[in-house]
Amino acid sequence: MNAQPNAEAKAFTLEAIAARVGGTVHGNPQHMIRGLQSLESASSSDISFVDSRSGRKVELIERARASNAGALFIAEPVAELATNQVVVAHPLGAMIRLAGEFYSPPSFGSGIDPSARVASTATIGDDVEIGPFVVIGERVTIGRGSRIFPHAVVYEGASIGSGCVIHAHAVVRERTAIGNDCVVQCGAIVGGDGFGYIPNPAGGHLRIPHLG
């Protein structure tokens, strides 16, 4: 797992990191961490991870010993490692949880881009970002703080909750309801027709209409 910080990247002490992931610091709790990296790529301001309880424990410990990482998530403390250690039950899970603290989705600017087409009957919440060439249909509702990336299309009557991210070229079909804090990836279609058919007594099959 390698991740380069963006302009909004933060820095945390190991003490703060341990509190966020439910871990215990073995080493300097005030050591500052500014990123997440693999063992081979990490610097003194990065944290990495080792699963010291796996069948490859000896190999992983040797790799950790050669690493420049400022700290390691580790399942059990290893006395022979001079590196700061944050002991957690699931080291990789801790890395994944911490990634959300460090790195936020990119932003293309606040408000509605002039090239977007937003229906007059749509309801747009506060702090919503609507990117270039987005199409928002009639009677759509979009909750506070959601981000709609370029070329996404939201069909009429759909609703998107607060804090959502709809990535580029995604499609939200008519009357589809998306809850809060959801992420729709690039090119995804939410609410499109599924493979729903029933046998037709007269022969062939009848398609079940998708009604949202």
CSV table of C-alpha atoms in Angstrom, one decimal:
chain,number,residue,atom,x,y,z
A,1,MET,CA,0.0,0.0,0.0
A,2,ASN,CA,1.6,3.2,-1.2
A,3,ALA,CA,-0.2,6.6,-0.9
A,4,GLN,CA,1.1,10.0,-1.8
A,5,PRO,CA,-0.5,12.8,0.3
A,6,ASN,CA,-2.6,15.4,-1.4
A,7,ALA,CA,-2.8,19.1,-0.6
A,8,GLU,CA,-5.1,18.4,2.3
A,9,ALA,CA,-3.0,15.6,3.8
A,10,LYS,CA,-2.5,15.8,7.6
A,11,ALA,CA,0.0,14.8,10.1
A,12,PHE,CA,-0.6,12.8,13.3
A,13,THR,CA,1.4,11.7,16.3
A,14,LEU,CA,1.6,8.0,17.0
A,15,GLU,CA,-0.4,8.6,20.1
A,16,ALA,CA,-3.3,10.0,18.1
A,17,ILE,CA,-3.0,7.2,15.5
A,18,ALA,CA,-3.1,4.6,18.2
A,19,ALA,CA,-6.3,6.2,19.6
A,20,ARG,CA,-7.9,6.1,16.2
A,21,VAL,CA,-7.3,2.5,15.5
A,22,GLY,CA,-7.5,1.1,19.0
A,23,GLY,CA,-3.7,0.3,19.3
A,24,THR,CA,-0.9,0.7,21.8
A,25,VAL,CA,2.3,2.6,21.1
A,26,HIS,CA,5.6,0.9,21.8
A,27,GLY,CA,8.2,3.6,21.2
A,28,ASN,CA,7.9,7.4,21.0
A,29,PRO,CA,4.2,8.4,21.1
A,30,GLN,CA,5.0,11.9,19.8
A,31,HIS,CA,6.6,10.7,16.6
A,32,MET,CA,4.9,12.5,13.7
A,33,ILE,CA,3.5,10.5,10.8
A,34,ARG,CA,2.6,12.2,7.5
A,35,GLY,CA,1.9,9.2,5.2
A,36,LEU,CA,1.4,5.5,4.6
A,37,GLN,CA,3.9,3.5,2.6
A,38,SER,CA,5.1,0.0,1.9
A,39,LEU,CA,8.1,-1.2,4.0
A,40,GLU,CA,10.4,-0.7,1.0
A,41,SER,CA,9.2,2.8,0.2
A,42,ALA,CA,8.6,4.3,3.6
A,43,SER,CA,10.6,7.2,5.1
A,44,SER,CA,10.9,8.2,8.8
A,45,SER,CA,7.6,10.2,8.5
A,46,ASP,CA,5.6,7.2,7.1
A,47,ILE,CA,3.9,4.3,8.8
A,48,SER,CA,3.8,0.8,7.3
A,49,PHE,CA,2.6,-2.6,8.6
A,50,VAL,CA,3.9,-6.1,9.4
A,51,ASP,CA,1.7,-9.1,10.3
A,52,SER,CA,4.1,-10.7,12.8
A,53,ARG,CA,1.8,-13.6,13.4
A,54,SER,CA,1.8,-14.8,9.8
A,55,GLY,CA,3.7,-17.8,8.5
A,56,ARG,CA,6.3,-15.5,7.0
A,57,LYS,CA,7.1,-13.8,10.3
A,58,VAL,CA,10.9,-14.2,10.0
A,59,GLU,CA,11.0,-12.8,6.5
A,60,LEU,CA,8.7,-9.9,7.3
A,61,ILE,CA,10.7,-9.0,10.4
A,62,GLU,CA,13.9,-8.9,8.3
A,63,ARG,CA,12.2,-6.6,5.8
A,64,ALA,CA,10.9,-4.4,8.6
A,65,ARG,CA,14.4,-4.2,10.1
A,66,ALA,CA,15.7,-2.9,6.7
A,67,SER,CA,12.9,-0.4,6.3
A,68,ASN,CA,13.2,3.3,7.0
A,69,ALA,CA,9.6,3.5,8.2
A,70,GLY,CA,9.1,5.8,11.2
A,71,ALA,CA,6.6,3.3,12.6
A,72,LEU,CA,4.9,0.0,12.0
A,73,PHE,CA,1.5,-1.4,12.7
A,74,ILE,CA,2.2,-4.8,14.1
A,75,ALA,CA,0.1,-7.6,15.7
A,76,GLU,CA,2.4,-8.2,18.6
A,77,PRO,CA,5.5,-6.2,19.7
A,78,VAL,CA,8.9,-7.4,18.5
A,79,ALA,CA,11.7,-6.4,20.9
A,80,GLU,CA,14.5,-6.7,18.3
A,81,LEU,CA,12.9,-4.0,16.1
A,82,ALA,CA,14.2,-0.5,17.0
A,83,THR,CA,11.3,1.0,15.0
A,84,ASN,CA,8.3,2.6,16.7
A,85,GLN,CA,5.4,0.1,16.8
A,86,VAL,CA,1.7,0.5,17.1
A,87,VAL,CA,0.3,-2.9,18.3
A,88,VAL,CA,-3.1,-3.7,16.9
A,89,ALA,CA,-5.1,-6.9,16.3
A,90,HIS,CA,-5.3,-6.4,12.5
A,91,PRO,CA,-2.3,-4.4,11.1
A,92,LEU,CA,-3.5,-4.1,7.5
A,93,GLY,CA,-7.0,-3.2,8.7
A,94,ALA,CA,-5.4,-0.4,10.7
A,95,MET,CA,-3.6,0.9,7.6
A,96,ILE,CA,-6.8,0.9,5.7
A,97,ARG,CA,-8.7,2.8,8.4
A,98,LEU,CA,-5.9,5.3,8.7
A,99,ALA,CA,-5.8,6.0,5.0
A,100,GLY,CA,-9.3,7.6,5.3
A,101,GLU,CA,-7.9,10.0,7.9
A,102,PHE,CA,-5.0,11.1,5.7
A,103,TYR,CA,-6.4,11.2,2.2
A,104,SER,CA,-9.6,12.8,1.0
A,105,PRO,CA,-11.1,12.6,-2.5
A,106,PRO,CA,-9.9,15.2,-4.9
A,107,SER,CA,-11.9,18.4,-5.3
A,108,PHE,CA,-12.6,20.3,-8.4
A,109,GLY,CA,-13.9,23.4,-6.7
A,110,SER,CA,-17.0,24.4,-4.8
A,111,GLY,CA,-20.4,25.1,-6.3
A,112,ILE,CA,-21.9,24.2,-9.6
A,113,ASP,CA,-19.7,24.3,-12.7
A,114,PRO,CA,-21.2,26.6,-15.5
A,115,SER,CA,-21.1,23.7,-18.0
A,116,ALA,CA,-23.3,21.5,-15.8
A,117,ARG,CA,-27.0,21.1,-16.6
A,118,VAL,CA,-29.1,21.2,-13.4
A,119,ALA,CA,-32.9,21.0,-13.7
A,120,SER,CA,-34.8,23.9,-12.2
A,121,THR,CA,-36.8,21.4,-10.0
A,122,ALA,CA,-33.7,19.8,-8.5
A,123,THR,CA,-33.0,20.4,-4.8
A,124,ILE,CA,-29.3,20.9,-4.1
A,125,GLY,CA,-28.0,20.9,-0.5
A,126,ASP,CA,-25.4,23.1,1.0
A,127,ASP,CA,-21.7,22.7,0.1
A,128,VAL,CA,-22.5,20.4,-2.9
A,129,GLU,CA,-19.9,20.3,-5.7
A,130,ILE,CA,-21.2,19.6,-9.2
A,131,GLY,CA,-18.5,19.3,-11.8
A,132,PRO,CA,-18.2,20.0,-15.5
A,133,PHE,CA,-20.7,18.5,-17.9
A,134,VAL,CA,-22.8,16.9,-15.1
A,135,VAL,CA,-26.5,16.4,-15.9
A,136,ILE,CA,-29.0,16.6,-13.0
A,137,GLY,CA,-32.5,15.7,-13.9
A,138,GLU,CA,-35.9,16.9,-12.8
A,139,ARG,CA,-36.9,16.5,-9.1
A,140,VAL,CA,-33.5,15.2,-8.1
A,141,THR,CA,-32.4,15.8,-4.5
A,142,ILE,CA,-28.7,15.9,-3.5
A,143,GLY,CA,-27.8,16.1,0.2
A,144,ARG,CA,-25.3,18.4,1.9
A,145,GLY,CA,-21.6,18.1,1.0
A,146,SER,CA,-22.0,15.6,-1.8
A,147,ARG,CA,-19.6,15.7,-4.8
A,148,ILE,CA,-20.7,14.9,-8.3
A,149,PHE,CA,-17.7,14.5,-10.6
A,150,PRO,CA,-17.5,15.4,-14.3
A,151,HIS,CA,-19.8,13.8,-16.9
A,152,ALA,CA,-21.9,12.0,-14.2
A,153,VAL,CA,-25.7,11.8,-15.0
A,154,VAL,CA,-28.4,11.7,-12.4
A,155,TYR,CA,-31.8,10.8,-13.8
A,156,GLU,CA,-35.1,12.4,-12.8
A,157,GLY,CA,-36.5,11.6,-9.4
A,158,ALA,CA,-33.3,10.2,-8.0
A,159,SER,CA,-32.1,11.1,-4.5
A,160,ILE,CA,-28.5,11.2,-3.3
A,161,GLY,CA,-27.8,11.6,0.4
A,162,SER,CA,-25.3,13.7,2.3
A,163,GLY,CA,-21.6,13.3,2.0
A,164,CYS,CA,-21.7,11.1,-1.1
A,165,VAL,CA,-19.1,11.0,-3.9
A,166,ILE,CA,-20.4,10.2,-7.4
A,167,HIS,CA,-17.3,9.7,-9.6
A,168,ALA,CA,-16.9,10.7,-13.3
A,169,HIS,CA,-19.1,9.1,-15.9
A,170,ALA,CA,-21.3,7.3,-13.3
A,171,VAL,CA,-25.0,7.1,-13.9
A,172,VAL,CA,-27.8,7.2,-11.2
A,173,ARG,CA,-31.0,6.0,-12.8
A,174,GLU,CA,-34.5,7.4,-12.3
A,175,ARG,CA,-36.2,7.1,-8.8
A,176,THR,CA,-33.0,5.5,-7.4
A,177,ALA,CA,-32.3,6.3,-3.7
A,178,ILE,CA,-28.7,6.5,-2.5
A,179,GLY,CA,-28.1,6.9,1.2
A,180,ASN,CA,-25.6,9.1,3.1
A,181,ASP,CA,-21.8,8.7,2.8
A,182,CYS,CA,-21.9,6.5,-0.3
A,183,VAL,CA,-19.3,6.3,-3.0
A,184,VAL,CA,-20.2,5.4,-6.6
A,185,GLN,CA,-17.2,4.6,-8.7
A,186,CYS,CA,-16.3,5.8,-12.2
A,187,GLY,CA,-18.6,4.4,-14.9
A,188,ALA,CA,-20.9,2.6,-12.5
A,189,ILE,CA,-24.7,2.4,-13.2
A,190,VAL,CA,-26.9,2.5,-10.1
A,191,GLY,CA,-30.5,1.5,-10.6
A,192,GLY,CA,-30.2,0.1,-14.1
A,193,ASP,CA,-32.2,-2.9,-15.3
A,194,GLY,CA,-31.2,-6.2,-13.7
A,195,PHE,CA,-31.5,-9.6,-15.3
A,196,GLY,CA,-35.2,-10.0,-14.3
A,197,TYR,CA,-37.3,-12.2,-16.5
A,198,ILE,CA,-40.2,-14.7,-16.0
A,199,PRO,CA,-41.4,-17.4,-18.3
A,200,ASN,CA,-44.2,-16.3,-20.7
A,201,PRO,CA,-46.9,-19.0,-21.0
A,202,ALA,CA,-47.3,-17.9,-24.6
A,203,GLY,CA,-43.6,-18.6,-25.2
A,204,GLY,CA,-40.4,-16.9,-24.5
A,205,HIS,CA,-39.9,-14.7,-21.5
A,206,LEU,CA,-41.3,-11.4,-20.0
A,207,ARG,CA,-38.9,-8.8,-18.8
A,208,ILE,CA,-39.7,-7.5,-15.3
A,209,PRO,CA,-39.8,-3.6,-15.5
A,210,HIS,CA,-37.2,-1.9,-13.3
A,211,LEU,CA,-39.2,0.7,-11.3
A,212,GLY,CA,-36.4,2.1,-9.1
